[in-house]
Coordinates of C-alpha atoms and ligand atoms in Angstrom, one line a residue:
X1 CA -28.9 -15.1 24.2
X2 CA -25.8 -15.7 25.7
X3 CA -24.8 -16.4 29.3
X4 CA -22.6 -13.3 29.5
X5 CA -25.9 -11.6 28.7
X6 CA -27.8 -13.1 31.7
X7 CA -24.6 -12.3 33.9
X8 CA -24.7 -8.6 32.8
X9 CA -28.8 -8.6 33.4
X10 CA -27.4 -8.5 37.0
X11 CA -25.9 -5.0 36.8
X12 CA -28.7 -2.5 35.9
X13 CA -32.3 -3.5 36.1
X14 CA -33.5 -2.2 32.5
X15 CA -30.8 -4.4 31.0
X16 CA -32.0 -7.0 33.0
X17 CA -35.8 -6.5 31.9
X18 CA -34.8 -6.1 28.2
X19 CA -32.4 -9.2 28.5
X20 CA -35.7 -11.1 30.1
X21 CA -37.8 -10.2 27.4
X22 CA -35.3 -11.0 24.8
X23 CA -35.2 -14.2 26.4
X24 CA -39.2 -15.2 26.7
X25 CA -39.5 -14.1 23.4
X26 CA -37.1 -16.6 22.1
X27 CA -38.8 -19.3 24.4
X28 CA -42.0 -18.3 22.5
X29 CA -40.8 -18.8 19.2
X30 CA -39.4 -22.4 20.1
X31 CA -36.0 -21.5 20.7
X32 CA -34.3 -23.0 23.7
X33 CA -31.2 -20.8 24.7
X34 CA -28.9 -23.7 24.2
X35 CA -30.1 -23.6 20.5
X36 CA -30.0 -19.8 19.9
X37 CA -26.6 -19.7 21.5
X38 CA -25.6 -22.3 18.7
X39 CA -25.5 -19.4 16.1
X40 CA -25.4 -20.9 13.0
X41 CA -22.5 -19.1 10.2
X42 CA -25.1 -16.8 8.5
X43 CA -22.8 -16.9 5.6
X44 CA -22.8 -20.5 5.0
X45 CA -25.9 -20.3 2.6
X46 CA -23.7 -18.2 0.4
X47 CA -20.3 -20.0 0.6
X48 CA -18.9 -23.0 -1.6
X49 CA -15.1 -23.2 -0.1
X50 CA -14.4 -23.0 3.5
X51 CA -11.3 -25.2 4.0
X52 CA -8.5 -23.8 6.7
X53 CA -6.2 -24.4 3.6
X54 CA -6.8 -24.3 -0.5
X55 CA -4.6 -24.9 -3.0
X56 CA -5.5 -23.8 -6.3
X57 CA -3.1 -25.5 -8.7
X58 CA -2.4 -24.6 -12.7
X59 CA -4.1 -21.1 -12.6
X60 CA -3.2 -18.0 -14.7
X61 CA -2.3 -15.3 -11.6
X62 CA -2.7 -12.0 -12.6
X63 CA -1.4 -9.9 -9.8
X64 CA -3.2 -6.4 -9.4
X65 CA 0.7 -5.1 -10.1
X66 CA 0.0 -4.7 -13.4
X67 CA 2.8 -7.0 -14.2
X68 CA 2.3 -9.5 -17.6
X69 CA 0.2 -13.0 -16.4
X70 CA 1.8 -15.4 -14.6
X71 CA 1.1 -19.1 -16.1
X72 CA 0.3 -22.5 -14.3
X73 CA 0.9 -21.2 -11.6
X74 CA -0.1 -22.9 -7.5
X75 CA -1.4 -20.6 -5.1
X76 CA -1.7 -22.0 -1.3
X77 CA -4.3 -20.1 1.0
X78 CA -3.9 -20.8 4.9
X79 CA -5.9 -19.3 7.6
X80 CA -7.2 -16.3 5.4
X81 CA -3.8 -15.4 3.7
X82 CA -2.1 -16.3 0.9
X83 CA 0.2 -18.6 2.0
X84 CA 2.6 -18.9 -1.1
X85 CA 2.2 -18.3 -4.7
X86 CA 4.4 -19.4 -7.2
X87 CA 5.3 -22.0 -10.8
X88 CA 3.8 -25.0 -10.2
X89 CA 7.4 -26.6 -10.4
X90 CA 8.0 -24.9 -7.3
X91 CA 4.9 -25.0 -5.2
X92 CA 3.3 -28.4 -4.3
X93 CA -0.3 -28.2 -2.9
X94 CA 0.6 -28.8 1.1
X95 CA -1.1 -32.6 2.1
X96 CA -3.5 -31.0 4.3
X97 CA -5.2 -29.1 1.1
X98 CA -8.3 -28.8 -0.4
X99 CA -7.1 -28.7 -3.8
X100 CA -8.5 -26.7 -6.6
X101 CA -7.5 -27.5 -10.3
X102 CA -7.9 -24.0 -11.9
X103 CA -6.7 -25.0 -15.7
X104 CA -8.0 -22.4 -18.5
X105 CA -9.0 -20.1 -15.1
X106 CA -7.2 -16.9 -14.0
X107 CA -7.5 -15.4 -10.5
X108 CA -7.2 -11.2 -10.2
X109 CA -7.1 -9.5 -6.6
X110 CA -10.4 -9.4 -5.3
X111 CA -12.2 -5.3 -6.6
X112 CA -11.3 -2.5 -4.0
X113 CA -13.8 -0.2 -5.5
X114 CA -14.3 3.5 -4.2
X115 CA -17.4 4.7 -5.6
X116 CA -19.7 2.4 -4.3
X117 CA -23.4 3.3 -2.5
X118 CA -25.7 1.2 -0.7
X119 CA -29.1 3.4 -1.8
X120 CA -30.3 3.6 -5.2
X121 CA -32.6 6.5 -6.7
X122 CA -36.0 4.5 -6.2
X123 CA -38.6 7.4 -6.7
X124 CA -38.2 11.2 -8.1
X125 CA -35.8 12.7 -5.3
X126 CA -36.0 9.5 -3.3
X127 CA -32.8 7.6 -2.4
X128 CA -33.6 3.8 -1.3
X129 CA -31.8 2.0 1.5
X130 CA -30.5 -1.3 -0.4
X131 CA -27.0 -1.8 1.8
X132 CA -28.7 -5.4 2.8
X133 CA -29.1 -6.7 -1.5
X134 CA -26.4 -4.1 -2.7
X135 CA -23.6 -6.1 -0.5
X136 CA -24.4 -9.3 -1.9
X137 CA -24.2 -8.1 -4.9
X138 CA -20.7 -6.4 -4.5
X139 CA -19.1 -9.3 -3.3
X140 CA -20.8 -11.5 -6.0
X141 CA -19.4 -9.2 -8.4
X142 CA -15.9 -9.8 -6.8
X143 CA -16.1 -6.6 -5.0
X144 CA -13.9 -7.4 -1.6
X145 CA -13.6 -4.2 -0.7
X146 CA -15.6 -1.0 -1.5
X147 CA -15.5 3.0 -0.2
X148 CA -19.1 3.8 0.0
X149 CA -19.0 7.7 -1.6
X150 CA -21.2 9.4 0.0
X151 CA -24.4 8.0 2.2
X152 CA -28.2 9.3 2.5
X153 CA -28.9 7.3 5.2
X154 CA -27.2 8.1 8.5
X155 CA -26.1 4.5 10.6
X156 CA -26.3 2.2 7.6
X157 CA -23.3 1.9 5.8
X158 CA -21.4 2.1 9.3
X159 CA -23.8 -0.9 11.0
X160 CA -23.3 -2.6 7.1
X161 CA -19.7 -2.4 8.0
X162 CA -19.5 -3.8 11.0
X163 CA -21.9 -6.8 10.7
X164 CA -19.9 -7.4 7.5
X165 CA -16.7 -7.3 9.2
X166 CA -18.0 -9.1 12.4
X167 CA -18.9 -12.3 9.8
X168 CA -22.5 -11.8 10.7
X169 CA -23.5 -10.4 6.5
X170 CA -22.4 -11.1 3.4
X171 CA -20.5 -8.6 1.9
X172 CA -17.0 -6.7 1.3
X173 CA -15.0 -5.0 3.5
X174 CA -17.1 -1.3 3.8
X175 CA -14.7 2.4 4.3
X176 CA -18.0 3.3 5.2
X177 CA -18.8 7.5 4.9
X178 CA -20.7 9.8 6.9
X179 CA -23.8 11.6 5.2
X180 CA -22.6 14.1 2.7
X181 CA -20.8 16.8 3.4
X182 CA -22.9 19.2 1.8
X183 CA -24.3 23.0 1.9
X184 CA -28.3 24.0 1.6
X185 CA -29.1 22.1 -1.7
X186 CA -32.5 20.4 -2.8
X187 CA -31.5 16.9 -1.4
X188 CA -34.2 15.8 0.6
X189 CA -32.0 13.3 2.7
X190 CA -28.6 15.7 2.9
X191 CA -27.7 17.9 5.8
X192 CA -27.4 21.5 4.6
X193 CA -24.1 22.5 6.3
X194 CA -23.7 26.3 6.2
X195 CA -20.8 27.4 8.0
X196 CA -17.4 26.1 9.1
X197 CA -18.8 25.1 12.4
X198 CA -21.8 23.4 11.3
X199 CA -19.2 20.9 8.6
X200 CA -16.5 20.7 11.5
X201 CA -19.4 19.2 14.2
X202 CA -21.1 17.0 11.4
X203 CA -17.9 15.4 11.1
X204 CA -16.4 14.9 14.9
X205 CA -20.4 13.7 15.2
X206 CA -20.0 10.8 12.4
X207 CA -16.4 10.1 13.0
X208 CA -17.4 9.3 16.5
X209 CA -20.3 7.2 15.8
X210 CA -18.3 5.4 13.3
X211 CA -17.9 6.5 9.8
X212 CA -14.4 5.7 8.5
X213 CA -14.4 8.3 5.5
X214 CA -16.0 11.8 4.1
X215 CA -17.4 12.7 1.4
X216 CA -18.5 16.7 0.5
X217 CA -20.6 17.8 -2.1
X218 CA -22.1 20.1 -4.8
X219 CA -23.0 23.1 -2.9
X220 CA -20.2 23.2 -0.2
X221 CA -18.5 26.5 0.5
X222 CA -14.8 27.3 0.7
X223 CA -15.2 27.1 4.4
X224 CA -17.3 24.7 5.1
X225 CA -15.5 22.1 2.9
X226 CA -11.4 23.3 4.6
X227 CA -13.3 22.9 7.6
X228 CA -14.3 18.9 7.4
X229 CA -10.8 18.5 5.4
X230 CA -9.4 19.4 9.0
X231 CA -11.0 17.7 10.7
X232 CA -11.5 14.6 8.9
X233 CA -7.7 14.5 8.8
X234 CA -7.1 15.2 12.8
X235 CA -9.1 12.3 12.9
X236 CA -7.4 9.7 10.5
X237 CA -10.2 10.0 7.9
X238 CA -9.8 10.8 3.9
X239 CA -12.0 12.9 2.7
X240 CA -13.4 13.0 -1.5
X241 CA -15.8 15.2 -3.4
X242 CA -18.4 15.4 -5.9
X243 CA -17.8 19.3 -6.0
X244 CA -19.2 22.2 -8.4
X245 CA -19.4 25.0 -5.8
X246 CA -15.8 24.8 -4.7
X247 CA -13.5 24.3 -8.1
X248 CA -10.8 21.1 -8.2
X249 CA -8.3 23.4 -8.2
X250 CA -9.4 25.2 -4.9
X251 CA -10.5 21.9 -2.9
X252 CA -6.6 20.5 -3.6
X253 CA -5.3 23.9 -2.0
X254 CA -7.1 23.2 0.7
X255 CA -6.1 19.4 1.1
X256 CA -8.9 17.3 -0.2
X257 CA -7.6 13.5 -0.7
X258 CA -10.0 12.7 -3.9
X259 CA -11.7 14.0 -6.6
X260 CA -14.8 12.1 -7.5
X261 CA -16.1 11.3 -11.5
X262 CA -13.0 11.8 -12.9
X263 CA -13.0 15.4 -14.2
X264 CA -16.5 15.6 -15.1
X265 CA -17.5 17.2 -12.5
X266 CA -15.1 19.9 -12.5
X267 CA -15.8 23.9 -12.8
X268 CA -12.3 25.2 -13.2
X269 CA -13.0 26.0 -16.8
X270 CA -17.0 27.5 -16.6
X271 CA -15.5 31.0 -17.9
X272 CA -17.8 33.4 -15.6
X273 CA -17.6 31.2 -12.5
X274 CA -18.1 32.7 -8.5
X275 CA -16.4 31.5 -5.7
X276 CA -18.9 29.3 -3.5
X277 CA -21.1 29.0 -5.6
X278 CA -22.4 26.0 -8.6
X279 CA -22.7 27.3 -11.9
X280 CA -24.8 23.8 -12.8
X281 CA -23.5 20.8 -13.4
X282 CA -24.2 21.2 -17.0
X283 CA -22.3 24.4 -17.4
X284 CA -18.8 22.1 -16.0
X285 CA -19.6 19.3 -18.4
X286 CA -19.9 21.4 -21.4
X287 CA -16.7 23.1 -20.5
X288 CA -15.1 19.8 -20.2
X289 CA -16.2 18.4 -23.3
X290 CA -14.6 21.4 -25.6
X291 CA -11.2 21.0 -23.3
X292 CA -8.0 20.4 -25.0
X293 CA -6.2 17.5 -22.9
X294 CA -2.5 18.7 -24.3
X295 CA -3.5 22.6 -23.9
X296 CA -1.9 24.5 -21.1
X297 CA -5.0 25.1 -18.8
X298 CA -5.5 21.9 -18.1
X299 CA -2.0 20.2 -18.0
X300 CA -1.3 23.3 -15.1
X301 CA -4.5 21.5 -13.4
X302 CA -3.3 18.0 -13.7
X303 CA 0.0 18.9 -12.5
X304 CA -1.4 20.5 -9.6
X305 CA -3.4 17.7 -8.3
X306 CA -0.6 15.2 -9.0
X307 CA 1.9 17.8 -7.4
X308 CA -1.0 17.9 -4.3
X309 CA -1.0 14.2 -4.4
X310 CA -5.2 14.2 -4.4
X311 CA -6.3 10.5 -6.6
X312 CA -9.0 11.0 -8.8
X313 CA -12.0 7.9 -9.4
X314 CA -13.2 7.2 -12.4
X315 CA -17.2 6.2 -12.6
X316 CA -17.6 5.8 -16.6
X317 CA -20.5 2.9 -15.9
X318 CA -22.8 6.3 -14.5
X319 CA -21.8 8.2 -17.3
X320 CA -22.2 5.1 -20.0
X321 CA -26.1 4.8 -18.9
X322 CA -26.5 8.9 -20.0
X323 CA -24.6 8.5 -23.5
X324 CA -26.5 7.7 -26.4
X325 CA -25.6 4.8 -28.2
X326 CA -24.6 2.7 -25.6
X327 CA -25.1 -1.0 -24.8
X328 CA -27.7 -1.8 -22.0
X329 CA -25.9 -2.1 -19.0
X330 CA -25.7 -5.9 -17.0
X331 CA -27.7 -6.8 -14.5
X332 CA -31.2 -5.2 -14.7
X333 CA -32.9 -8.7 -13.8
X334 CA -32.0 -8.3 -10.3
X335 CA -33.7 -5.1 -10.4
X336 CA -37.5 -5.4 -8.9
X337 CA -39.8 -4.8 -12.3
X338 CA -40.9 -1.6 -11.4
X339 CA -37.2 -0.2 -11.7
X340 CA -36.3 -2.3 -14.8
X341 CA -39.2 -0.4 -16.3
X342 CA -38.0 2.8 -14.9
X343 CA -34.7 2.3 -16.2
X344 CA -35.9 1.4 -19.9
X345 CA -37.8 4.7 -19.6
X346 CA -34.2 6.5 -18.9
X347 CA -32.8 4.8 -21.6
X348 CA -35.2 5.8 -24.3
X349 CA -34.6 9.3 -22.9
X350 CA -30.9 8.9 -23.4
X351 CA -31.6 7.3 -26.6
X352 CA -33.7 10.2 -28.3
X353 CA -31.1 13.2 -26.9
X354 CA -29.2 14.0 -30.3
X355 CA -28.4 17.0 -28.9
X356 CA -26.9 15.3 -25.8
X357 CA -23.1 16.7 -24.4
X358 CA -22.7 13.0 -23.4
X359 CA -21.8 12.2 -27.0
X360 CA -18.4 14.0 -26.6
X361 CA -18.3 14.1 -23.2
X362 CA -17.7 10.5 -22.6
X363 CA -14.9 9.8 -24.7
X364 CA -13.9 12.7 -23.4
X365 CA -13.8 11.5 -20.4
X366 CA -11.7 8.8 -21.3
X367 CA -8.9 11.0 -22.5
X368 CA -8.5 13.4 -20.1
X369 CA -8.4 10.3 -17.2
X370 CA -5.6 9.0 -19.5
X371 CA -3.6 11.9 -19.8
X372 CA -4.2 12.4 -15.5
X373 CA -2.3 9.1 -15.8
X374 CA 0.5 9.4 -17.6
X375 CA 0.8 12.8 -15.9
X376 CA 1.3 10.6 -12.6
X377 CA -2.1 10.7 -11.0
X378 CA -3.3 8.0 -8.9
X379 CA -6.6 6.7 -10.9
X380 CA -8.9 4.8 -8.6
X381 CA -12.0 2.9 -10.0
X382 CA -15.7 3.1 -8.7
X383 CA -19.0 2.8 -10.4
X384 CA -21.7 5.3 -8.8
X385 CA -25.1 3.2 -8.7
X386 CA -27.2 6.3 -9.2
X387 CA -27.9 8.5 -11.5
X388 CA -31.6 7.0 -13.5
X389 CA -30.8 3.7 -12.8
X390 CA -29.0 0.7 -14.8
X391 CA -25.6 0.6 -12.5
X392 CA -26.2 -2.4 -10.5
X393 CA -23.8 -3.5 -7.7
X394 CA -21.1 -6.0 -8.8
X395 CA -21.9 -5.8 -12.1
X396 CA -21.2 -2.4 -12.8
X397 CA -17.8 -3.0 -11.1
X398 CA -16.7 -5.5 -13.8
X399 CA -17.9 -3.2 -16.4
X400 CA -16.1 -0.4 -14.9
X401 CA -12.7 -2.0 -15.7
X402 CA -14.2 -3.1 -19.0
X403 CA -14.8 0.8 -19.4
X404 CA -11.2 1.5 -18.3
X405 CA -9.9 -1.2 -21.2
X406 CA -12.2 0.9 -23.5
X407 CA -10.4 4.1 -22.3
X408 CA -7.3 3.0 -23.9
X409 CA -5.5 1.0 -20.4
X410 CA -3.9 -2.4 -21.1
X411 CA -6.3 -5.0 -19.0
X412 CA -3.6 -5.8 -16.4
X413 CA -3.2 -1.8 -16.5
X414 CA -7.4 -1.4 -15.7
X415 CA -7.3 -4.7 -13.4
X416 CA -4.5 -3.0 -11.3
X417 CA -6.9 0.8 -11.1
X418 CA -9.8 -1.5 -9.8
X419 CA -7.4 -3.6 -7.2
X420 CA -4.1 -1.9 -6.1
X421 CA -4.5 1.6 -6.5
X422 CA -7.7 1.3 -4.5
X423 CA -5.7 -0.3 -2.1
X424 CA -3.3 2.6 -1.9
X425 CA -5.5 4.9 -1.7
X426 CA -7.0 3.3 1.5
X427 CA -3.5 3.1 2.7
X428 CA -4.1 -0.9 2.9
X429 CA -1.9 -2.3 0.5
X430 CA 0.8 -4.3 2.2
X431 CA -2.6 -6.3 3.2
X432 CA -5.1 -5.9 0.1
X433 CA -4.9 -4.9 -3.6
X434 CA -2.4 -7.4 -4.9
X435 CA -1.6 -11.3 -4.9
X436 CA 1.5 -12.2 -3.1
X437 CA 2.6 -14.6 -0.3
X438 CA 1.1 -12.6 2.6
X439 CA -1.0 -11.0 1.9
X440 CA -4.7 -11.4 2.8
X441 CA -6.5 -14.0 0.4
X442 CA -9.2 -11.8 -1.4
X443 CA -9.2 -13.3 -4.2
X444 CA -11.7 -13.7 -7.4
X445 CA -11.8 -16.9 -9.3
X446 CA -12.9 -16.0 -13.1
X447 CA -13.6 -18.3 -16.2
X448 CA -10.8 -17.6 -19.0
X449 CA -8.1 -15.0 -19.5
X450 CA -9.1 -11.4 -18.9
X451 CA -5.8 -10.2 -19.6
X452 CA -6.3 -10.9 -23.2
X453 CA -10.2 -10.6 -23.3
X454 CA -11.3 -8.3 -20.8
X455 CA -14.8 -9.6 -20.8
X456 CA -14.2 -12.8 -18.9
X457 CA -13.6 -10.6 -15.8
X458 CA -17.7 -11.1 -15.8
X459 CA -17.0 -14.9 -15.7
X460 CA -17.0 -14.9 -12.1
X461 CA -17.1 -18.5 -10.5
X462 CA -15.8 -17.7 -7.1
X463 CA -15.1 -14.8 -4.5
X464 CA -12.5 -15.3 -2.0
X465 CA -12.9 -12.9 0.9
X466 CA -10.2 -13.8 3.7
X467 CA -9.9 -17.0 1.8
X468 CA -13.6 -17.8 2.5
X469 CA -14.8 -19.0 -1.4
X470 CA -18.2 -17.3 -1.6
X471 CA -21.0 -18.4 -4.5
X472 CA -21.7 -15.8 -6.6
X473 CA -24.7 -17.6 -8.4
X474 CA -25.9 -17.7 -4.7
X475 CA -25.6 -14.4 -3.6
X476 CA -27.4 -13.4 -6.7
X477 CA -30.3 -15.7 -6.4
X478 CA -30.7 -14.7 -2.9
X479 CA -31.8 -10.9 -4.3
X480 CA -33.2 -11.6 -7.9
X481 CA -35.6 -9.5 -8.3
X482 CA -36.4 -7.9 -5.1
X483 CA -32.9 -5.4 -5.6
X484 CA -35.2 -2.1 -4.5
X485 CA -36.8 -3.3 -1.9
X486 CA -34.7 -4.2 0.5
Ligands
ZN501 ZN1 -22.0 8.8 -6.1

């Protein structure tokens, strides 16, 4: 309760009675107003370095550039931004410091990851509302900034992102999205969006309560989907798609920014396809795993979505958790037990399905996001915490650049998909996405050399978000176990 509050009680009675209210109840639960005015930093349970300036002294720098690592090196953080970075022969730690001796350490760019969600498939068709665990675990994870792709909730991920961004939460920076953009499908918590109209008010209705980003789906039509690309784009929003009704071909003619799962979810090559409509997902994928990544139908794709400039995001942790064969993903303890069971349930599933397109399809996967690369695509990195289960916040965002290593990318080369190209995509890399004198101090503190042993980038001691050092044993501890719940 503030005393601007009691001054604006003045100018319309209900204010005033709600204000009142607000007010007694406080009084009844023992707080004075002078002590609920204090407001405590909500964050400080979850932070272990909060010093207006940090040096961290003989660290290996590796600089989301994908430029070699940088040994010994100081890095100076004042007032939120990196201040200077440079050989410690040439730094010095400013007096004024709180000073950090990183030997044997590296720091990488905090994540800008853009495939994120904040709900979780808790039941058969149900999709739970975790934004409050899910952002710990993001930042705990090193996550600084995320795109959430897609949202089945309606006001969450845009109130997430503003509590996050007014200090009041833990968590990264959130492009949050508007509810899918999506035609009649069998999602019970998607809007079934059947003509232009219908997608071009869904969007100037989210945009203005707040959603910084689209998203449109599997059973969009031609002109529902050109439609929210309009005006999305009159409206400074990007807009990405999980699509199988409208081909990847078609949605970069008609100026989509993104194409979601890499090409796994395309239908260009389903032989007997019809406009507007989904063949299955299954009928893409099985296409996809028999293409030919040097043949000429798909180079003349590739070219075209590099010539269209529309990125493409890689989510091999979902896909990992469907292939056969695969280690168990990290992070299941956080999980409440019902959903660790549910998940081992999946996996024995997965486990028993010799006949399974996953088997090529993966690998496959990795190729053809490879060769979209060295065409001169834009590659960004997300992780997609859906599907059965088993890709948990944070630390399926280390294992997606683990994945990317995997794929055949140098580290620095996957370290700079998960941190600079996310930035670019977003448009915010003079400001995010790399380390450099300037620019803002998101920065993740890991154990050992990822650059050599990609591994360690899950040896995460600290998480600098606007050069506030957040815990991530803390943020973790603070959800063990209840992650479906809440
Ligand atoms: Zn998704």
């Amino acid at each position: 309760m503030t005393i601007a509050a009691l001054k604006r009680c003045a100018t319309t009675a209900m204010r005033c009675a709600r204000t009142l209210a607000a007010l007694s109840y406080l009084v009844a639960q023992g707080f004075s107003p002078a002590v609920a005015q204090q407001n405590p930093n909500p964050l400080a349970p979850y932070v272990k370095i909060n010093a207006p300036v940090v040096a961290l002294t003989h660290v290996r720098v590796i600089d989301g550039t994908g430029a070699a690592p940088r040994e010994n090196q100081t890095l100076v953080v004042r007032d939120g931004k990196i201040a200077s970075v440079g050989d410690a022969g040439s730094v010095s730690p400013p007096a004024d410091a709180t000073v950090i001796d990183l030997t044997g350490k590296s720091v990488i760019p905090g994540l800008v990851m853009m495939h994120e969600h904040l709900y979780y498939s808790t039941g058969p068709g149900v999709y739970g509302q975790l934004g409050a665990s899910f952002s710990r675990l993001y930042l705990a994870g090193g996550v600084t900034t995320m795109r959430t792709a897609g949202n089945t909730n309606g006001i969450m991920d845009i109130n997430l992102s503003r509590r996050i961004a007014a200090g009041e939460m833990p968590g990264p920076a959130i492009d949050a999205t508007a509810p899918y953009v999506n035609g009649p499908s069998t999602f019970l918590q998607m809007h079934a969006l059947r003509t232009a109209d219908e997608a071009r008010k869904h969007v100037a209705y989210w945009a203005d309560q707040g959603s910084t980003s689209l998203k449109a789906y599997m059973q969009i039509s031609r002109d529902a989907l050109k439609a929210a690309i309009d005006e999305g784009h009159s409206r400074g929003m990007k807009i990405t798609g999980h699509l199988c009704s409208v081909t990847y071909a078609e949605a970069a003619d008609l100026g989509i920014d993104d194409l979601e799962h890499g090409f796994v979810a395309a239908t260009d090559f389903v032989a007997d396809k019809q406009v507007d409509a989904c063949p299955g997902q299954a009928r893409g994928q099985q296409a996809i795993a028999a293409i030919d990544e040097s043949g000429a139908p798909f180079r003349a794709l590739v070219a075209k979505l590099v010539d269209k400039r529309v990125a493409l995001t890689s989510t091999l942790t979902v896909f990992e958790t469907f292939t056969p064969g695969r280690p168990t993903p990290p992070g299941l303890d956080v999980l409440t037990p019902s959903l660790q069971e549910s998940f081992k349930r999946a996996q024995d599933r997965v486990a028993n399905g010799t006949q399974s397109v996953y088997r090529t399809l993966f690998p496959k996967a990795m190729a053809l996001e490879r060769a979209f690369v060295k065409a001169g695509g834009l590659l960004i990195a997300g992780t997609d915490p859906t599907g059965s289960g088993g890709v948990v916040p944070g630390y399926s965002d280390q294992r997606q650049i683990e994945l990317l290593v995997e794929a055949g990318f140098t580290p620095v080369e996957a370290i700079a998909i998960g941190t600079s190209n996310g930035a670019k995509y977003l448009g915010r890399d003079a400001r995010i996405g790399t380390i450099a004198a300037g620019k803002q101090a998101d920065l993740v503190v890991v154990a050992g050399n990822p650059a050599t042993s990609i591994g360690d980038i899950r040896r995460v001691e600290t998480v600098f978000k606007n050069g506030v050092g957040f815990d991530p044993a803390k943020l973790i501890d603070s959800v063990r176990g209840q992650v479906g719940v809440w």
